[in-house]
Coordinates of C-alpha atoms in Angstrom, one line a residue:
Chain Y
M1 CA 4.6 90.8 -41.8
S2 CA 5.4 87.1 -41.3
M3 CA 2.7 84.3 -41.4
F4 CA 3.3 81.1 -39.4
G5 CA 1.6 77.8 -40.1
Q6 CA 1.8 74.1 -40.7
V7 CA 2.2 72.3 -44.1
H8 CA -0.3 70.1 -45.8
K9 CA 1.7 68.4 -48.5
F10 CA 0.5 67.4 -52.1
G11 CA 2.2 66.2 -55.2
D12 CA 2.1 67.2 -58.7
D13 CA -0.9 68.1 -60.9
I14 CA -3.4 68.7 -58.1
N15 CA -6.6 69.7 -60.1
T16 CA -9.3 72.0 -59.0
D17 CA -11.8 68.9 -59.0
Y18 CA -9.7 67.6 -56.1
I19 CA -9.7 70.9 -54.4
I20 CA -13.5 71.1 -54.7
A21 CA -15.4 68.3 -56.6
G22 CA -18.1 69.4 -59.1
K23 CA -20.7 67.5 -57.2
Y24 CA -20.5 70.0 -54.3
R25 CA -21.4 73.0 -56.6
S26 CA -25.1 73.1 -55.4
L27 CA -23.5 74.2 -51.9
S28 CA -22.0 77.4 -53.4
G29 CA -24.7 79.5 -51.9
D30 CA -23.0 78.8 -48.6
M31 CA -19.2 79.1 -48.9
A32 CA -18.8 78.0 -45.2
K33 CA -20.6 74.7 -46.0
M34 CA -18.8 74.2 -49.4
A35 CA -15.4 74.7 -47.5
T36 CA -16.1 71.5 -45.5
K37 CA -15.8 69.4 -48.7
I38 CA -12.3 70.8 -49.5
F39 CA -10.1 68.0 -50.9
A40 CA -13.0 65.4 -49.9
D41 CA -12.4 63.2 -52.8
L42 CA -8.8 62.7 -51.8
D43 CA -9.4 62.7 -48.0
P44 CA -12.8 63.0 -46.6
D45 CA -11.5 64.2 -43.3
F46 CA -9.2 66.9 -44.6
Y47 CA -11.3 69.8 -43.5
Q48 CA -11.0 68.6 -39.9
K49 CA -7.3 68.5 -40.1
I50 CA -6.9 72.2 -41.0
Q51 CA -5.7 74.7 -38.3
P52 CA -6.3 78.3 -39.1
G53 CA -3.1 79.7 -40.7
D54 CA -2.0 76.5 -42.3
F55 CA -0.4 76.4 -45.7
I56 CA -1.1 74.1 -48.7
V57 CA 2.2 72.9 -50.4
G58 CA 2.1 71.3 -53.8
G59 CA 4.5 70.3 -56.5
E60 CA 4.2 71.2 -60.2
N61 CA 1.1 72.5 -62.1
F62 CA -1.0 73.1 -58.9
G63 CA -4.6 74.0 -59.6
C64 CA -4.9 72.5 -63.1
G65 CA -8.2 71.7 -64.7
S66 CA -11.5 73.7 -64.3
S67 CA -11.5 77.5 -63.9
R68 CA -13.8 77.2 -60.9
E69 CA -13.0 80.2 -58.6
Y70 CA -14.5 78.1 -55.7
A71 CA -11.2 76.3 -55.5
P72 CA -9.1 79.2 -54.2
R73 CA -12.2 80.3 -52.3
V74 CA -12.6 77.2 -50.3
I75 CA -9.0 77.3 -49.5
L76 CA -9.3 80.7 -48.1
E77 CA -12.6 79.9 -46.5
S78 CA -11.0 76.9 -44.7
G79 CA -8.6 79.2 -42.9
L80 CA -5.6 78.3 -45.1
K81 CA -3.4 81.3 -45.7
A82 CA -1.3 80.5 -48.8
V83 CA -0.5 77.9 -51.3
L84 CA 3.2 77.1 -52.3
A85 CA 4.1 75.2 -55.4
K86 CA 6.9 74.7 -57.9
S87 CA 4.5 75.9 -60.6
F88 CA 0.7 76.8 -60.9
A89 CA -1.9 76.3 -63.6
R90 CA -2.5 79.8 -64.9
I91 CA -6.2 80.1 -64.1
F92 CA -6.0 79.1 -60.6
Y93 CA -2.9 81.4 -60.1
R94 CA -5.0 84.2 -61.4
N95 CA -8.1 83.3 -59.3
S96 CA -6.1 83.1 -56.1
I97 CA -4.6 86.6 -56.6
N98 CA -7.9 88.0 -57.5
I99 CA -9.4 86.9 -54.2
G100 CA -6.3 87.9 -52.1
L101 CA -4.9 84.3 -51.6
P102 CA -1.1 84.4 -51.8
V103 CA 0.2 81.8 -54.3
I104 CA 3.9 81.4 -54.0
I105 CA 6.2 79.9 -56.5
C106 CA 9.2 78.3 -54.9
N107 CA 11.1 75.1 -54.7
T108 CA 8.9 72.8 -52.5
D109 CA 11.0 69.7 -52.7
G110 CA 12.4 70.0 -49.2
I111 CA 9.0 70.7 -47.4
E112 CA 7.2 67.9 -45.8
A113 CA 3.7 67.4 -44.3
G114 CA 3.7 68.8 -40.8
D115 CA 6.6 71.2 -41.3
Q116 CA 6.2 74.7 -39.6
L117 CA 6.8 77.5 -42.0
E118 CA 7.3 81.1 -41.6
I119 CA 6.5 83.2 -44.7
D120 CA 7.4 86.8 -45.2
L121 CA 6.1 88.0 -48.5
E122 CA 7.7 91.5 -48.3
L123 CA 11.2 90.1 -47.7
G124 CA 10.3 87.3 -50.3
V125 CA 11.5 84.5 -48.1
I126 CA 10.2 81.2 -46.6
R127 CA 11.7 79.7 -43.4
N128 CA 11.3 76.1 -42.7
L129 CA 11.5 76.2 -38.9
D130 CA 11.6 72.4 -38.6
K131 CA 14.4 71.8 -41.2
G132 CA 16.2 75.2 -40.5
T133 CA 16.2 76.0 -44.4
E134 CA 15.3 79.1 -46.2
E135 CA 13.8 79.5 -49.7
K136 CA 13.5 82.6 -51.8
I137 CA 10.1 83.5 -53.2
T138 CA 10.0 84.4 -57.1
P139 CA 8.8 88.0 -56.8
Y140 CA 5.5 89.1 -58.3
P141 CA 5.1 91.5 -61.2
A142 CA 3.8 95.1 -60.2
I143 CA 0.2 94.5 -61.2
I144 CA -0.1 91.2 -58.9
N145 CA 1.5 93.1 -55.9
T146 CA -1.0 95.9 -56.5
I147 CA -3.9 93.6 -56.6
L148 CA -2.7 91.5 -53.7
S149 CA -2.1 94.6 -51.5
K150 CA -5.7 95.8 -52.0
G151 CA -6.9 92.3 -50.9
G152 CA -8.0 91.2 -54.3
L153 CA -9.2 92.3 -57.7
L154 CA -12.8 93.2 -56.5
E155 CA -11.3 95.8 -54.1
Y156 CA -9.0 97.0 -56.7
L157 CA -11.7 97.6 -59.1
K158 CA -13.7 99.6 -56.5
S159 CA -11.0 102.3 -56.8
D160 CA -9.6 101.8 -60.3
N161 CA -11.2 100.9 -63.7
F162 CA -8.1 99.5 -65.2
S163 CA -7.3 102.9 -66.3
Chain R
M1 CA 10.5 91.9 -85.1
G2 CA 8.2 89.4 -86.5
Q3 CA 5.1 88.4 -84.5
T4 CA 3.2 85.3 -83.6
I5 CA -0.5 85.0 -84.0
V6 CA -1.0 85.7 -80.3
E7 CA 1.3 88.8 -80.4
K8 CA -0.7 90.2 -83.4
I9 CA -4.1 89.7 -81.7
F10 CA -3.0 91.2 -78.4
S11 CA -1.3 94.2 -80.4
A12 CA -4.7 94.8 -82.0
H13 CA -6.5 94.8 -78.6
C14 CA -4.0 97.0 -76.7
G15 CA -3.4 100.0 -79.1
Q16 CA 0.2 99.3 -79.4
E17 CA 2.6 96.7 -80.6
V18 CA 3.4 94.1 -77.8
Q19 CA 5.3 91.0 -77.5
A20 CA 5.6 87.7 -75.6
N21 CA 5.9 88.3 -71.7
D22 CA 4.6 91.9 -71.9
L23 CA 2.1 92.5 -69.2
V24 CA -0.8 94.4 -71.1
M25 CA -4.3 95.7 -70.6
A26 CA -6.4 94.4 -73.4
N27 CA -9.9 95.1 -74.7
V28 CA -12.0 92.1 -74.6
D29 CA -14.4 91.4 -77.4
L30 CA -16.6 88.9 -75.7
V31 CA -17.0 87.4 -72.2
L32 CA -18.8 84.2 -71.5
G33 CA -20.4 82.8 -68.4
H34 CA -22.5 79.8 -67.6
D35 CA -24.7 78.3 -65.0
Y36 CA -21.8 76.6 -63.1
N37 CA -20.0 79.8 -62.2
G38 CA -22.6 82.4 -63.1
A39 CA -24.1 82.9 -59.6
L40 CA -20.7 83.6 -58.0
T41 CA -19.9 86.1 -60.9
I42 CA -23.2 87.9 -60.3
D43 CA -22.7 88.1 -56.7
I44 CA -19.2 89.7 -57.0
F45 CA -20.5 92.0 -59.9
N46 CA -23.4 93.2 -57.5
E47 CA -20.8 93.8 -54.7
L48 CA -18.8 96.0 -57.1
N49 CA -21.8 98.0 -57.7
K50 CA -20.7 99.5 -61.1
P51 CA -22.7 99.7 -64.3
L52 CA -22.3 97.0 -66.9
C53 CA -19.8 98.2 -69.6
D54 CA -21.3 96.7 -72.8
K55 CA -24.1 94.1 -72.7
D56 CA -23.4 93.2 -76.3
K57 CA -20.0 91.8 -75.2
V58 CA -21.6 89.3 -72.8
I59 CA -23.2 85.9 -73.2
F60 CA -24.4 83.5 -70.7
V61 CA -25.2 79.8 -71.4
M62 CA -27.1 77.3 -69.3
D63 CA -25.3 74.1 -70.1
H64 CA -23.5 72.5 -67.1
V65 CA -26.2 71.0 -65.0
V66 CA -29.3 71.1 -67.2
P67 CA -32.2 70.6 -66.6
S68 CA -31.7 71.4 -62.9
P69 CA -31.6 68.2 -60.8
S70 CA -32.4 70.0 -57.4
E71 CA -33.7 73.1 -55.7
D72 CA -30.1 74.3 -54.9
Y73 CA -29.2 74.3 -58.7
S74 CA -32.4 75.9 -59.7
R75 CA -31.6 78.8 -57.3
L76 CA -28.3 79.2 -58.8
Q77 CA -29.7 79.1 -62.4
G78 CA -32.6 81.4 -61.5
K79 CA -30.0 84.1 -60.5
V80 CA -28.5 83.8 -64.0
R81 CA -31.9 84.1 -65.6
R82 CA -32.9 87.2 -63.6
F83 CA -29.6 88.9 -64.1
T84 CA -29.3 88.4 -67.8
A85 CA -33.0 89.5 -68.2
E86 CA -32.4 92.6 -66.1
H87 CA -29.2 93.7 -68.1
E88 CA -30.6 92.4 -71.5
I89 CA -27.7 90.1 -71.9
K90 CA -27.8 87.3 -74.4
L91 CA -28.8 84.1 -72.7
Y92 CA -28.8 80.6 -74.3
E93 CA -31.1 78.6 -72.3
M94 CA -30.9 74.9 -71.1
G95 CA -31.2 72.7 -74.1
D96 CA -29.7 75.1 -76.6
G97 CA -26.3 73.4 -76.1
I98 CA -22.8 73.7 -74.7
C99 CA -21.2 77.1 -74.7
H100 CA -18.2 76.0 -76.6
Q101 CA -20.3 74.6 -79.4
L102 CA -22.9 77.6 -79.4
L103 CA -20.3 80.4 -79.6
P104 CA -18.5 79.0 -82.6
Q105 CA -21.7 77.6 -84.3
N106 CA -23.8 80.7 -84.0
G107 CA -21.1 83.1 -85.4
H108 CA -20.0 84.8 -82.2
I109 CA -16.5 84.0 -82.7
L110 CA -14.3 85.5 -85.5
P111 CA -10.6 85.1 -86.4
G112 CA -8.5 87.7 -84.5
D113 CA -11.1 88.0 -81.7
L114 CA -10.1 88.1 -77.9
I115 CA -12.4 86.2 -75.8
V116 CA -12.5 85.1 -72.1
G117 CA -14.9 82.9 -70.4
T118 CA -15.3 81.4 -66.9
D119 CA -14.7 78.0 -68.3
S120 CA -11.2 76.5 -68.8
H121 CA -12.3 75.1 -72.2
T122 CA -12.9 78.6 -73.7
C123 CA -9.6 77.8 -75.3
T124 CA -11.7 75.8 -77.9
Y125 CA -12.1 78.9 -80.1
G126 CA -8.3 78.9 -81.0
A127 CA -9.5 76.6 -83.9
L128 CA -11.1 79.6 -85.4
N129 CA -8.0 81.6 -85.4
A130 CA -9.0 83.6 -82.3
F131 CA -7.4 84.1 -79.0
S132 CA -9.6 82.7 -76.2
T133 CA -8.8 81.6 -72.7
G134 CA -10.5 80.5 -69.5
V135 CA -10.7 82.9 -66.4
G136 CA -12.4 83.0 -63.0
S137 CA -15.4 84.7 -61.8
T138 CA -13.6 87.8 -60.5
D139 CA -11.8 88.3 -63.9
M140 CA -15.1 88.1 -65.6
V141 CA -16.5 90.7 -63.4
A142 CA -13.5 93.0 -64.2
V143 CA -14.5 92.5 -67.9
L144 CA -18.3 93.2 -67.3
A145 CA -17.3 96.4 -65.5
T146 CA -14.5 97.7 -67.8
G147 CA -14.5 95.8 -71.0
K148 CA -10.8 95.1 -70.3
L149 CA -8.6 92.6 -68.7
W150 CA -4.9 92.4 -67.8
F151 CA -2.8 89.6 -69.3
R152 CA 0.8 88.4 -69.7
V153 CA 1.2 88.0 -73.4
P154 CA 2.1 84.2 -73.6
E155 CA 5.2 82.9 -75.3
T156 CA 4.2 80.6 -78.3
V157 CA 5.3 77.1 -78.9
K158 CA 4.8 76.2 -82.6
I159 CA 3.6 72.6 -83.2
F160 CA 3.8 71.2 -86.7
L161 CA 1.7 68.1 -87.4
N162 CA 3.0 66.6 -90.5
G163 CA 2.0 63.5 -92.6
K164 CA -1.5 62.0 -93.2
L165 CA -3.7 60.7 -90.4
P166 CA -4.5 57.0 -91.0
E167 CA -8.0 55.6 -91.3
G168 CA -9.7 55.1 -88.0
V169 CA -7.6 57.7 -86.3
Y170 CA -9.2 61.1 -85.4
A171 CA -8.6 64.5 -84.0
K172 CA -9.2 63.1 -80.3
D173 CA -6.3 60.7 -80.9
I174 CA -4.0 63.7 -82.1
I175 CA -4.6 65.7 -78.9
L176 CA -4.5 62.6 -76.5
Y177 CA -1.1 61.7 -78.3
L178 CA 0.1 65.3 -77.8
L179 CA -0.8 65.4 -74.2
G180 CA 1.1 62.1 -73.6
Q181 CA 4.1 63.7 -75.3
L182 CA 4.1 66.9 -73.7
S183 CA 2.4 66.1 -70.3
A184 CA -0.2 67.9 -68.2
K185 CA 2.2 70.8 -67.4
G186 CA 4.1 70.7 -70.8
A187 CA 2.7 74.0 -72.1
I188 CA 1.9 75.8 -68.8
Y189 CA 1.4 79.6 -69.4
E190 CA 2.2 79.2 -73.1
A191 CA 0.1 79.5 -76.2
I192 CA 0.3 76.7 -78.8
E193 CA 0.3 77.6 -82.4
F194 CA -0.7 74.6 -84.5
S195 CA 0.4 74.2 -88.2
G196 CA 0.9 71.6 -90.9
P197 CA -0.8 69.3 -93.3
V198 CA -2.8 67.4 -90.5
I199 CA -4.4 70.5 -89.2
D200 CA -5.2 71.7 -92.9
N201 CA -6.9 68.5 -93.7
L202 CA -9.0 68.4 -90.5
E203 CA -12.7 69.7 -90.7
I204 CA -13.6 72.6 -88.4
D205 CA -15.5 70.2 -86.0
D206 CA -12.2 68.2 -85.5
R207 CA -10.0 71.3 -85.2
L208 CA -12.3 72.3 -82.3
T209 CA -11.6 69.0 -80.6
V210 CA -7.9 69.7 -80.7
S211 CA -7.9 73.2 -79.5
N212 CA -10.5 72.2 -76.8
M213 CA -7.9 70.1 -74.9
V214 CA -4.8 72.4 -75.0
V215 CA -5.7 73.6 -71.4
E216 CA -5.0 69.8 -70.4
M217 CA -1.3 70.5 -71.0
G218 CA -1.5 73.9 -69.2
A219 CA -1.7 76.0 -72.3
K220 CA -3.5 79.4 -72.3
A221 CA -4.6 78.9 -76.0
G222 CA -4.3 76.6 -78.8
I223 CA -4.4 78.6 -82.0
M224 CA -4.7 77.5 -85.6
P225 CA -3.9 79.7 -88.6
G226 CA -7.2 79.5 -90.4
D227 CA -7.7 78.9 -94.1
E228 CA -10.3 78.9 -96.9
K229 CA -12.1 76.2 -95.2
L230 CA -12.6 78.1 -92.1
I231 CA -13.7 81.2 -94.1
T232 CA -16.3 79.2 -95.8
W233 CA -17.6 77.7 -92.5
L234 CA -17.7 81.1 -90.8
K235 CA -19.5 82.7 -93.8
S236 CA -22.5 80.4 -93.3
R237 CA -22.7 81.6 -89.7
T238 CA -21.9 85.4 -89.8
D239 CA -22.4 88.4 -91.9
R240 CA -19.4 90.0 -90.4
E241 CA -16.2 90.4 -92.4
V242 CA -13.7 87.6 -91.8
N243 CA -9.9 88.4 -91.7
L244 CA -7.4 85.8 -90.9
V245 CA -4.5 86.4 -88.4
K246 CA -1.2 84.9 -90.0
P247 CA 2.0 84.7 -88.0
D248 CA 5.0 86.6 -89.6
E249 CA 7.5 84.3 -91.2
D250 CA 10.2 85.7 -88.7
A251 CA 8.0 85.3 -85.7
V252 CA 9.9 84.3 -82.6
Y253 CA 8.8 81.0 -80.8
K254 CA 9.8 79.6 -77.5
K255 CA 10.1 76.2 -79.1
V256 CA 9.2 74.6 -82.4
M257 CA 8.1 71.0 -82.4
H258 CA 7.5 68.5 -85.3
F259 CA 5.3 65.4 -85.1
D260 CA 4.6 63.0 -88.0
L261 CA 1.3 61.5 -87.5
S262 CA 1.2 59.1 -90.5
N263 CA 1.5 56.1 -88.2
L264 CA -0.6 57.3 -85.4
V265 CA -2.8 54.6 -83.8
P266 CA -5.9 55.1 -81.5
Q267 CA -5.0 56.7 -78.2
V268 CA -6.5 56.5 -74.7
A269 CA -5.9 58.5 -71.4
K270 CA -6.1 56.2 -68.4
P271 CA -7.5 57.2 -65.0
H272 CA -6.9 59.5 -63.2
N273 CA -4.8 61.8 -65.1
V274 CA -5.2 63.5 -68.7
D275 CA -1.6 62.7 -69.6
N276 CA -1.6 59.1 -68.6
V277 CA -2.0 58.3 -72.3
T278 CA -1.1 55.1 -74.1
D279 CA -1.9 53.3 -77.3
L280 CA -5.4 51.8 -77.2
A281 CA -3.9 48.5 -77.8
E282 CA -2.7 48.3 -74.3
V283 CA -6.3 48.4 -72.8
I284 CA -8.0 46.3 -75.4
G285 CA -10.5 43.8 -73.8
A286 CA -10.8 45.8 -70.6
K287 CA -14.3 45.8 -69.0
V288 CA -16.4 49.0 -69.5
N289 CA -19.7 49.8 -67.8
Q290 CA -20.7 53.1 -69.4
G291 CA -19.9 55.0 -72.5
V292 CA -20.2 58.9 -72.7
L293 CA -20.4 60.3 -76.3
G294 CA -20.7 64.0 -76.1
T295 CA -19.3 67.1 -74.3
C296 CA -17.5 70.1 -75.6
T297 CA -14.7 68.0 -76.8
N298 CA -16.6 65.4 -79.0
G299 CA -20.4 66.1 -79.2
R300 CA -20.5 67.5 -82.7
I301 CA -22.2 66.1 -85.7
Q302 CA -19.1 64.6 -87.2
D303 CA -18.6 62.7 -83.8
L304 CA -22.3 61.3 -83.9
R305 CA -21.9 60.3 -87.5
I306 CA -18.9 58.2 -86.6
A307 CA -20.7 56.4 -83.8
A308 CA -23.9 55.9 -85.9
E309 CA -21.8 54.3 -88.6
I310 CA -20.4 51.7 -86.2
L311 CA -23.6 51.1 -84.4
R312 CA -26.2 51.2 -87.2
G313 CA -28.1 47.9 -87.3
K314 CA -26.4 46.5 -84.3
T315 CA -27.0 46.3 -80.6
I316 CA -25.0 47.4 -77.7
A317 CA -23.8 44.9 -75.1
R318 CA -26.3 43.7 -72.5
G319 CA -25.7 45.8 -69.3
F320 CA -23.6 48.4 -71.0
R321 CA -25.0 52.0 -70.8
L322 CA -24.3 54.3 -73.7
L323 CA -25.1 58.0 -73.1
V324 CA -25.3 60.2 -76.2
I325 CA -25.3 64.0 -75.5
P326 CA -25.4 66.1 -78.7
A327 CA -23.5 69.3 -78.2
S328 CA -26.2 71.6 -79.3
R329 CA -29.8 71.7 -80.3
E330 CA -28.9 72.3 -83.9
I331 CA -26.7 69.2 -83.7
L332 CA -29.5 67.2 -82.2
I333 CA -32.0 68.3 -84.9
Q334 CA -29.4 67.6 -87.7
A335 CA -28.7 64.2 -86.2
I336 CA -32.4 63.5 -86.3
H337 CA -32.7 64.5 -89.9
E338 CA -29.8 62.3 -90.8
G339 CA -31.3 59.2 -89.1
I340 CA -28.4 59.2 -86.6
I341 CA -30.5 59.5 -83.5
E342 CA -32.7 56.6 -84.7
D343 CA -29.8 54.4 -85.4
L344 CA -28.2 55.1 -81.9
L345 CA -31.6 54.6 -80.1
N346 CA -32.2 51.4 -82.0
A347 CA -28.7 50.2 -81.0
G348 CA -29.7 50.8 -77.3
A349 CA -28.3 54.2 -76.6
T350 CA -29.8 56.8 -74.2
V351 CA -30.0 60.3 -75.6
L352 CA -29.7 63.1 -73.1
P353 CA -30.5 66.8 -73.7
P354 CA -27.8 69.0 -75.2
G355 CA -25.4 70.2 -72.3
C356 CA -22.3 68.9 -70.4
G357 CA -23.9 65.8 -69.2
P358 CA -22.2 63.8 -66.6
C359 CA -18.8 65.5 -67.4
A360 CA -19.8 68.3 -64.9
G361 CA -20.0 65.6 -62.1
A362 CA -23.3 66.7 -60.8
H363 CA -25.9 64.6 -62.7
G364 CA -26.7 62.8 -66.0
G365 CA -25.0 59.6 -65.5
V366 CA -23.0 59.4 -62.3
P367 CA -21.2 56.0 -62.2
D368 CA -21.4 53.4 -59.6
D369 CA -18.4 52.5 -57.2
G370 CA -15.8 50.6 -59.0
E371 CA -17.4 51.2 -62.5
V372 CA -15.4 52.0 -65.7
V373 CA -16.5 54.7 -67.9
L374 CA -15.2 55.3 -71.5
S375 CA -15.8 58.9 -72.3
T376 CA -15.2 61.3 -75.2
A377 CA -14.8 64.1 -72.7
N378 CA -11.6 65.9 -71.8
R379 CA -11.0 65.1 -68.1
N380 CA -10.6 61.9 -66.3
F381 CA -9.8 63.0 -62.8
K382 CA -10.8 60.9 -59.9
G383 CA -14.5 61.9 -59.0
R384 CA -14.8 64.0 -62.2
M385 CA -18.1 62.3 -63.0
G386 CA -19.5 62.6 -59.5
N387 CA -18.0 59.4 -58.0
N388 CA -14.4 59.1 -56.7
Q389 CA -14.7 55.4 -56.7
A390 CA -15.2 55.2 -60.5
F391 CA -12.6 54.9 -63.3
I392 CA -12.7 57.2 -66.3
Y393 CA -10.9 56.5 -69.7
L394 CA -10.7 59.1 -72.5
A395 CA -11.0 58.2 -76.1
S396 CA -12.4 59.1 -79.4
P397 CA -16.1 58.6 -80.4
A398 CA -15.1 55.7 -82.6
V399 CA -13.6 53.8 -79.6
V400 CA -16.6 54.6 -77.4
A401 CA -19.0 53.4 -80.0
A402 CA -17.1 50.3 -81.0
S403 CA -16.6 49.5 -77.2
A404 CA -20.4 49.7 -76.6
L405 CA -20.9 46.6 -78.8
T406 CA -19.1 44.2 -76.4
G407 CA -18.7 46.3 -73.1
T408 CA -15.1 46.0 -73.4
V409 CA -12.5 48.2 -75.0
V410 CA -12.4 47.6 -78.8
D411 CA -10.2 49.0 -81.5
P412 CA -12.7 50.7 -83.9
R413 CA -10.4 49.9 -86.9
E414 CA -11.6 46.3 -86.5
V415 CA -15.3 47.1 -86.3
F416 CA -15.8 49.3 -89.5

């Protein structure tokens, strides 16, 4: 099944403090409210610019820094459907998989802000509908595919005890 | 085939021989949570609705935003208090200290252990010859329910630190220098195995400082081989048997790097990236408004001693604010006994209760717009201390203490 959406482009080393700053932690009892502060330290109006189904596209080392799981959670809560980057910091990568947010490793150099993308996770392909280009997705290992197909680690654990 | 320290620890926790890049299910010895991510973890655990696997493998610490500055934080913390009481889980209360000080200090970590925690700086315990790494709340829930977690066994980069560290140059300068050399993505998904005379000569406090910041270069762990010094240090903290994990001589490394640190000079990470590192000389004389001495990187007794030595009998610059946050109650008490706290207070410092202080970005010293903070912490991201209009520089305790005297960046080697 394909996902269609518009690109919000970021550079290298986007840390989880930028995704959701520490000072908003007190809002964590209400994820919808917390999500309105997504990327607020970089752009106070970022939340208003998101259309449901949009994608985040970063460079190298996306999601570095703090282990806060709120970072991928506010991305998902904001209506964003996937994060694409050349590489991910490992805790953010795990956290995203664990909550069912696809994190996609691919060459993001040719993707620009505002581009329309079509992403087909099963075929492992990203089509840039504005540029007419295509990128291959680095396939997930089996365990990640299983967790993502269940919708996250919590759902996986409901039926399996890591046996 | 020979194994690295990491491969040996994972093999021992998987019941079979494993090697780098294997995807494995490993038994976890200890899982750590804190007040910052605890409420989310508890919500997910309750939704899973399974029994707790082993309460003795769990520790929660109230350290990130303590004492609570608002009703919202109090509710989040109350949830952690009720959960730990209900399940008879060990809880370190506010004021006991920072998790990454308490777990080593109180004998919870042994060489060869496999530990995860919902804090990226869980990698600190690599200094104790253990494998430890940060995870998120859902991963923690998996461990709470099963005692296990899946991992990709990381490849290891071996870093030899050769030579002899010059006077006035510290563990913080070592790790900042390495960050500058390797960059924030230089060790992504990898484990670092430190070795060499510089590491051998460091005290345990200082080794913790080095391992603490490996996550800033993307590393999963920063492990040290351990030695008699470590065994002696651990013996005073635990009755459990201590067995060091040494790498095989024919272990396979992704890369081997050598650095000679005999001529290392004080380092600084400039705003707003941890790898924006230069020699301190480049920023000498720059105006600073606030100094932060503490955090899981540099809030240990050795750090406070260095600051007290510089500030004893002197007064910090007018208008400068020096926040001192001992990393644990034990350290605070020891610092009181040694006269360190009196020296720092007399110099004009403000002492805050043990905890993460302003580094968590929620309270305890949020800077004003345009202000410059010189901090011994591990992150200088824009907004990290709660204000995205402030500028954070990272340096050693000696640099922070020396700079407090003038309110500008000072080379500590010229103050001693």
